Coordinates of C-alpha atoms and ligand atoms in Angstrom, one line a residue:
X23 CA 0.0 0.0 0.0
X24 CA 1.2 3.6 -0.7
X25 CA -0.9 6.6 0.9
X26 CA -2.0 9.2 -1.2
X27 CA -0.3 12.3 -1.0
X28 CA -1.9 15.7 0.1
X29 CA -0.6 18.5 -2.6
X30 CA -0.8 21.2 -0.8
X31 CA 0.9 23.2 -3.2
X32 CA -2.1 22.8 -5.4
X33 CA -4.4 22.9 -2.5
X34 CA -3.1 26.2 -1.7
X35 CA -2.9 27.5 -5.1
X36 CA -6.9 27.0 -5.1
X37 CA -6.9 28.8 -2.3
X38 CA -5.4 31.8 -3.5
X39 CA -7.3 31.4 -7.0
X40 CA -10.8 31.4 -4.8
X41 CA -9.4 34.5 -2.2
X42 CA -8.5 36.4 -5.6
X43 CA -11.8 36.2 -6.8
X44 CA -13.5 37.3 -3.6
X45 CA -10.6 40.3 -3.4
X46 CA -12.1 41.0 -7.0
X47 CA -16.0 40.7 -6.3
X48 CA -15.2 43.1 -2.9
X49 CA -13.4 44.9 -5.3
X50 CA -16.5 45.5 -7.6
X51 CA -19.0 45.5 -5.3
X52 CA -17.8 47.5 -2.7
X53 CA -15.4 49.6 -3.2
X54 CA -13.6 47.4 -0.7
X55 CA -9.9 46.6 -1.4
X56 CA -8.4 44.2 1.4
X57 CA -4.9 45.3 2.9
X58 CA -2.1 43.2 4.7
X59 CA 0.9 45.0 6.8
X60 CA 3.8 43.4 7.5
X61 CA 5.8 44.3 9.8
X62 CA 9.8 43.3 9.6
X63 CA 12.4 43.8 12.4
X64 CA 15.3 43.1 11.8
X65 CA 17.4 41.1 9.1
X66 CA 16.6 37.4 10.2
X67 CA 17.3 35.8 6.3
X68 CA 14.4 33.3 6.6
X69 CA 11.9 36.1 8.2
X70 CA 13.1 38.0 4.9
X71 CA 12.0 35.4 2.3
X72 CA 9.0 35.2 4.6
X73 CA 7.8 38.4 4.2
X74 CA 8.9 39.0 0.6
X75 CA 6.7 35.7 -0.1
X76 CA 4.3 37.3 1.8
X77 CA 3.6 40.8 0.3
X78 CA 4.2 39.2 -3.3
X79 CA 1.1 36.4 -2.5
X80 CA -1.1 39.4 -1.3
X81 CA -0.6 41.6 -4.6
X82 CA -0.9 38.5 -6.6
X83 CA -4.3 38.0 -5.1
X84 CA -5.1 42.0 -5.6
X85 CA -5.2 43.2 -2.1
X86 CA -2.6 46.1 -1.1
X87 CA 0.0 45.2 0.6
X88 CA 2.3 47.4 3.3
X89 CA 5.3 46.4 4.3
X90 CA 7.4 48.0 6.9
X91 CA 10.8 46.8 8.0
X92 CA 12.8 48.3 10.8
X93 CA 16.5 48.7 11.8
X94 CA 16.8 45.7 14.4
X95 CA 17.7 48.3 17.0
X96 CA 14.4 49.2 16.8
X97 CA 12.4 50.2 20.2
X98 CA 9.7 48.4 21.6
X99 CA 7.7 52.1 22.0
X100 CA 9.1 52.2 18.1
X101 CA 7.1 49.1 17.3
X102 CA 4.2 49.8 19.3
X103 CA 3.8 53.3 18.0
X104 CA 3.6 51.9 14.4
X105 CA 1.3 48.9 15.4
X106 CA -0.9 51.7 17.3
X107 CA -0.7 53.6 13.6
X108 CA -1.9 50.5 11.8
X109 CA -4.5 49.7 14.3
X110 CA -5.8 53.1 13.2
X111 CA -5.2 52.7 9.3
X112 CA -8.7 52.6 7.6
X113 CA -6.8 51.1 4.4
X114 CA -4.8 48.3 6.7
X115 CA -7.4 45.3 7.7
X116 CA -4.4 43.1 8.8
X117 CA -1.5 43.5 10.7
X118 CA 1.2 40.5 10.9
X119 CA 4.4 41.1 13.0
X120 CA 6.9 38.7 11.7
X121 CA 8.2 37.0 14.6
X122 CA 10.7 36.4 16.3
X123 CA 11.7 39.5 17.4
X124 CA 15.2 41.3 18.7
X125 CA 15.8 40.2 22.5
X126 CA 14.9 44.1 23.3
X127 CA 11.1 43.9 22.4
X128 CA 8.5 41.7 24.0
X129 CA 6.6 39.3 22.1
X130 CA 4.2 39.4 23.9
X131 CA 3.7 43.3 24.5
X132 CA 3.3 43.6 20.6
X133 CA 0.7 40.7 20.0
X134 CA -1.2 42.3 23.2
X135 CA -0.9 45.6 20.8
X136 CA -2.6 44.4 17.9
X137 CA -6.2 45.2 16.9
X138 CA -7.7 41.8 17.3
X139 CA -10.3 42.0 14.9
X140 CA -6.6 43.1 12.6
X141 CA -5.2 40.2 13.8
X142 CA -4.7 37.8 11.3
X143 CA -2.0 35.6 12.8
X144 CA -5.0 34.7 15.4
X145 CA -2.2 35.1 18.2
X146 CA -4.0 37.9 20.5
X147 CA -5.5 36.5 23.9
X148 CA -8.4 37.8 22.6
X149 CA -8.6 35.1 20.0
X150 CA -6.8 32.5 21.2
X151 CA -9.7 32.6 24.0
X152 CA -12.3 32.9 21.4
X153 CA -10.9 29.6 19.5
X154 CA -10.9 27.7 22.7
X155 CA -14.6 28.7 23.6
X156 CA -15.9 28.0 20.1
X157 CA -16.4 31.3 18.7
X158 CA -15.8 33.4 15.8
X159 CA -12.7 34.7 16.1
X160 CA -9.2 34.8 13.4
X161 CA -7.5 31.5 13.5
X162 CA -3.7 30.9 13.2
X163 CA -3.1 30.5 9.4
X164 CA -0.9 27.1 9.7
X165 CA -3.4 24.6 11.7
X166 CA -6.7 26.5 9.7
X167 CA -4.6 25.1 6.5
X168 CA -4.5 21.8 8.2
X169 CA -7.9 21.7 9.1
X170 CA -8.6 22.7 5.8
X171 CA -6.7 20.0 4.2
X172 CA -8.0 17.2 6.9
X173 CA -11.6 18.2 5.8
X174 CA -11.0 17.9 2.1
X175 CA -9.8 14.4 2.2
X176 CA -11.8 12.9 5.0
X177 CA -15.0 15.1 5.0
X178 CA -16.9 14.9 8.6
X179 CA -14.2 14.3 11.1
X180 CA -16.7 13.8 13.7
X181 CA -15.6 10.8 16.3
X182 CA -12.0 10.0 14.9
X183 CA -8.8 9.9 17.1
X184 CA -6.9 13.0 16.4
X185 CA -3.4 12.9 18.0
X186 CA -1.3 16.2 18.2
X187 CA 3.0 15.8 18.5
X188 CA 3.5 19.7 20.0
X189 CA 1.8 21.6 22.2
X190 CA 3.2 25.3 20.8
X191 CA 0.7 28.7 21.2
X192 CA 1.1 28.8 17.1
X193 CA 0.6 25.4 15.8
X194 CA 0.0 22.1 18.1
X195 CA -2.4 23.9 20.9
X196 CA -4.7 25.9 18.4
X197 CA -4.6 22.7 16.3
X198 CA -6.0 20.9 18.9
X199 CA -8.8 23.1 19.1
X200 CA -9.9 23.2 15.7
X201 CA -10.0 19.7 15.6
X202 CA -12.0 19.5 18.7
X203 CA -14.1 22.2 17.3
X204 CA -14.6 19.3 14.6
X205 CA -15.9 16.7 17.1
X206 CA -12.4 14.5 16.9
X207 CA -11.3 13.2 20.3
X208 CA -8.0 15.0 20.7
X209 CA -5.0 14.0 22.5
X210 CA -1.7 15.9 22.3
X211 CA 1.4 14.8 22.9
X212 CA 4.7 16.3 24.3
X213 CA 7.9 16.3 25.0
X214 CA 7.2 14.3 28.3
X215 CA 4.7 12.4 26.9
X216 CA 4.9 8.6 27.8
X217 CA 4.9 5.8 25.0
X218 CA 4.5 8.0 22.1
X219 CA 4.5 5.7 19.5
X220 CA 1.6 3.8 21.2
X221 CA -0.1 7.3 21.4
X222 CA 0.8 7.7 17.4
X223 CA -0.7 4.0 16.8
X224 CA -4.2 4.8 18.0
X225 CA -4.5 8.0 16.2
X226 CA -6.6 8.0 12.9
X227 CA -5.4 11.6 12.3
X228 CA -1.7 12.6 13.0
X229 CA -0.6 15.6 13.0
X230 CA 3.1 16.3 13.8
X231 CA 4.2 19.7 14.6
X232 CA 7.6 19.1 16.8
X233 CA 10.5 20.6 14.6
X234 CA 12.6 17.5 15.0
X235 CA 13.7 15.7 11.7
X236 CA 11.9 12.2 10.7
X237 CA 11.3 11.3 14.6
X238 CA 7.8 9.7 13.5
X239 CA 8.5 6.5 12.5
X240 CA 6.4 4.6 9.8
X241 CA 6.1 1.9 12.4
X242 CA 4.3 4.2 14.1
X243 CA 1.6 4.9 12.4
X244 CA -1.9 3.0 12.2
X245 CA -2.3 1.8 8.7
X246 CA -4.5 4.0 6.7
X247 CA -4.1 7.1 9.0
X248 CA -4.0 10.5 7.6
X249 CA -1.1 12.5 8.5
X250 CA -0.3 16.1 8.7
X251 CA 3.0 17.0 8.7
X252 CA 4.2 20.2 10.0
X253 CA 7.4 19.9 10.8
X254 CA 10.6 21.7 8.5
X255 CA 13.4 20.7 9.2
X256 CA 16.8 21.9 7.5
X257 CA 19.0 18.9 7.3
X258 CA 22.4 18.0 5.1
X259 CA 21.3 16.1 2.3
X260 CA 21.8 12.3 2.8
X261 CA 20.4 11.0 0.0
X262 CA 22.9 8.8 -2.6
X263 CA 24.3 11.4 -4.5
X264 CA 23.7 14.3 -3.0
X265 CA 26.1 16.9 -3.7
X266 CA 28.8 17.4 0.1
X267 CA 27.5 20.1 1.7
X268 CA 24.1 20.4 0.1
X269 CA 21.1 20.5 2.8
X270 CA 17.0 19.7 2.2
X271 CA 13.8 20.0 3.9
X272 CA 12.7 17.3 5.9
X273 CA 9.8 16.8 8.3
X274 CA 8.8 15.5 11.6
X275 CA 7.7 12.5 10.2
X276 CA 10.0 9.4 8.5
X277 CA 8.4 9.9 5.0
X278 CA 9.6 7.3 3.4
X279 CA 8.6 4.8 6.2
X280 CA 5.4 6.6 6.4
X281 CA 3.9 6.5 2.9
X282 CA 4.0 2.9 3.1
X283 CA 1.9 2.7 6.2
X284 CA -0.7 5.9 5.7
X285 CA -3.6 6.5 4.2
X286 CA -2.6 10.2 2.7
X287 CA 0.1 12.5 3.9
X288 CA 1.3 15.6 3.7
X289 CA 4.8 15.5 1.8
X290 CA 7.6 18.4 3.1
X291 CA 8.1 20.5 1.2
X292 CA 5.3 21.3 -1.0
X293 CA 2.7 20.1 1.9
X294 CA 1.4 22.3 5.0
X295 CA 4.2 25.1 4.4
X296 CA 2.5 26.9 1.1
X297 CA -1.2 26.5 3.2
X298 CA 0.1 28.9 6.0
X299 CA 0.6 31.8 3.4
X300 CA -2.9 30.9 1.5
X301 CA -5.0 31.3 4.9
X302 CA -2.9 34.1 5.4
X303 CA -4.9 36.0 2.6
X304 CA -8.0 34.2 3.5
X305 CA -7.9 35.4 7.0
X306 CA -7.1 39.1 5.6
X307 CA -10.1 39.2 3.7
X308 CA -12.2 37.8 6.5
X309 CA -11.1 40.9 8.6
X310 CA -11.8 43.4 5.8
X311 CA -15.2 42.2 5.1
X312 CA -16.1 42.4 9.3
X313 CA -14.8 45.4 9.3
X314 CA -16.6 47.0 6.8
X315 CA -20.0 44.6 8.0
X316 CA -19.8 42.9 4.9
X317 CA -21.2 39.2 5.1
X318 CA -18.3 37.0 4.8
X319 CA -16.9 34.5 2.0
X320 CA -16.5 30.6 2.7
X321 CA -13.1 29.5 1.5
Ligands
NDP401 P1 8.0 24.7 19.1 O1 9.4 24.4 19.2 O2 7.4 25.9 19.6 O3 7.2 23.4 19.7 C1 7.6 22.1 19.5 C2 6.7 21.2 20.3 O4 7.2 19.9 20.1 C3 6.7 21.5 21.8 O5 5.4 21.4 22.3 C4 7.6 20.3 22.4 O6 7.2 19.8 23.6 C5 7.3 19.2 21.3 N1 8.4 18.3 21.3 C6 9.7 18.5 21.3 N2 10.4 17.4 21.3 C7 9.5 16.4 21.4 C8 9.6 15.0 21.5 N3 10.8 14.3 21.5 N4 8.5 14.3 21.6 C9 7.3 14.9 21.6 N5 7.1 16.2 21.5 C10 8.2 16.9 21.4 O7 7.7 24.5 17.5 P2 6.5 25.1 16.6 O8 5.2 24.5 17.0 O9 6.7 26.5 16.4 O10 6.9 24.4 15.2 C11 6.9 22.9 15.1 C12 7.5 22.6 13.7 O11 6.6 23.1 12.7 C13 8.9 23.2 13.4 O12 9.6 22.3 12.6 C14 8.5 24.5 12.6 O13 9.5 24.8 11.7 C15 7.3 24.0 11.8 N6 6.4 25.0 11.4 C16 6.0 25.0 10.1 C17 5.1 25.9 9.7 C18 4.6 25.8 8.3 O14 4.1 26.8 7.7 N7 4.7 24.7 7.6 C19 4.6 27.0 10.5 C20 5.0 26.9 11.9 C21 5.9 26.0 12.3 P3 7.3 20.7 25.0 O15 6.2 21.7 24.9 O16 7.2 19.7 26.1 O17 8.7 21.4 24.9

């Protein structure tokens, strides 16, 4: 048996196609033209090709996007003077900080900043609570594209096992809701879990969001199981020849072993990672249609 693999690099392009065609409908029938500010400190390189990616996906889809990037000596009263200044921009409907941020400026402080109905990332309290007492709130982009992804290959979730590897505030914990908010019975596992690979075996939906390369074993995995993999992983490139020095992505989960075992997975790259920017928009024009009391589009 070989599982079927989730392509969420088409997924997500359908994504995008469907969010462009609401931008353009808002567009037309509005006057309404969704906007997305990033917000850059620093020079991290990944964060960089992060927001790049990210303000070339919104234009693509015909919302404005507004970047700002600042000197990594920046102030926290710096940043939370421009994230006031957004939270007050009519044209601005979302606001993403790119995280992490220089040691000087608290996390936590900025999120707390944010507008939450601006909040795209879905990382103010004030959402987080609202996903974890079922209401209507903006949902982290990565776990949304999971969900998204879950419920396009299995349809109702209601009643299976759902198993969660990481418990982090931006992936494995609002995971874990959404798929509770599904009607799965939910367990997530740790780093001090017990018997994980027991845990792994029951589970007819795993989803692996650890940051540790291959760890989930095929052997692991109940046959037929869907499985979601987070993970990315930079490793040196192993394979039989690979060039010295030459590194790939890799996730959390033994692929190879795996997509013997599975029923469908998510491959890395080209499987969750491209989702994260797609809901990213979505969520963007969610906020611009509340915002302007506008009844909002299914994705
Ligand atoms: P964190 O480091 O914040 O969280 C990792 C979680 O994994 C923690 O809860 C930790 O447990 C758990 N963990 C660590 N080691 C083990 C172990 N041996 N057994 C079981 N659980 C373990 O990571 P993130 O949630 O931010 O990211 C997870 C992965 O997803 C990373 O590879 C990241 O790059 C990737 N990612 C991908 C995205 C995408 O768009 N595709 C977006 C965001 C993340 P504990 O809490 O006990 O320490």
């Amino acid at each position: 048996m070989s599982a079927d693999i989730i392509d969420g690099k088409a997924f997500a392009a359908g994504v995008r196609e469907r969010v462009g065609r609401q931008v353009a409908s808002l567009k037309r029938d509005h006057g309404l033209t969704p906007g997305l500010a990033v917000v850059l400190v620093g020079e991290d390189p990944a964060s960089q090709v992060y927001v790049r990616n990210k303000g070339k996906s919104t234009t693509e889809v015909g919302m404005h996007s507004f970047e700002h990037r600042l000197p990594a000596e920046t102030t926290e009263e710096a940043l939370l003077t421009l994230v006031a200044e957004l939270n007050a921009a009519p044209a601005v409907h979302g606001i993403l900080v790119q995280l992490p941020l220089p040691d000087q400026i608290s996390e936590a402080a900025v999120l707390a900043a944010i507008d939450p109905a601006k909040d795209v990332d879905g990382f103010h309290l004030y959402n987080v609570g609202l996903l974890s007492t079922g209401g209507a709130g903006l949902v982290p982009c990565t776990p949304r594209g999971c969900l998204m992804m879950l419920k396009d290959r299995l349809g109702d979730l209601t009643g299976l096992r759902a198993l969660v590897v990481g418990r982090s505030n931006i992936v494995g914990k609002p995971m874990a809701q959404l798929l509770l908010g599904a009607n799965c019975t939910v367990t997530i596992a740790h780093s001090r879990t017990r018997d994980l690979d027991e845990e792994c075996r029951r589970a007819d939906i795993l989803v692996a969001a650890v940051g540790r390369p291959r760890m989930i074993k095929g052997d692991w995995i109940k046959p037929g199981a869907t499985v979601i993999d987070v993970g990315m992983n930079r490793i040196d490139d192993d394979r039989p020849g690979a060039e010295p020095g030459k590194t790939r992505l890799v996730g959390d989960v033994d692929f190879d072993e795996a997509v013997k075992v599975a029923g469908a997975i998510t491959p890395v790259p080209g499987g969750v990672g491209p989702m994260t920017i797609a809901c990213l928009l979505a969520n963007t024009v969610t906020a611009a249609c509340r915002a302007a009391g506008i009844k909002e589009p299914e994705v």
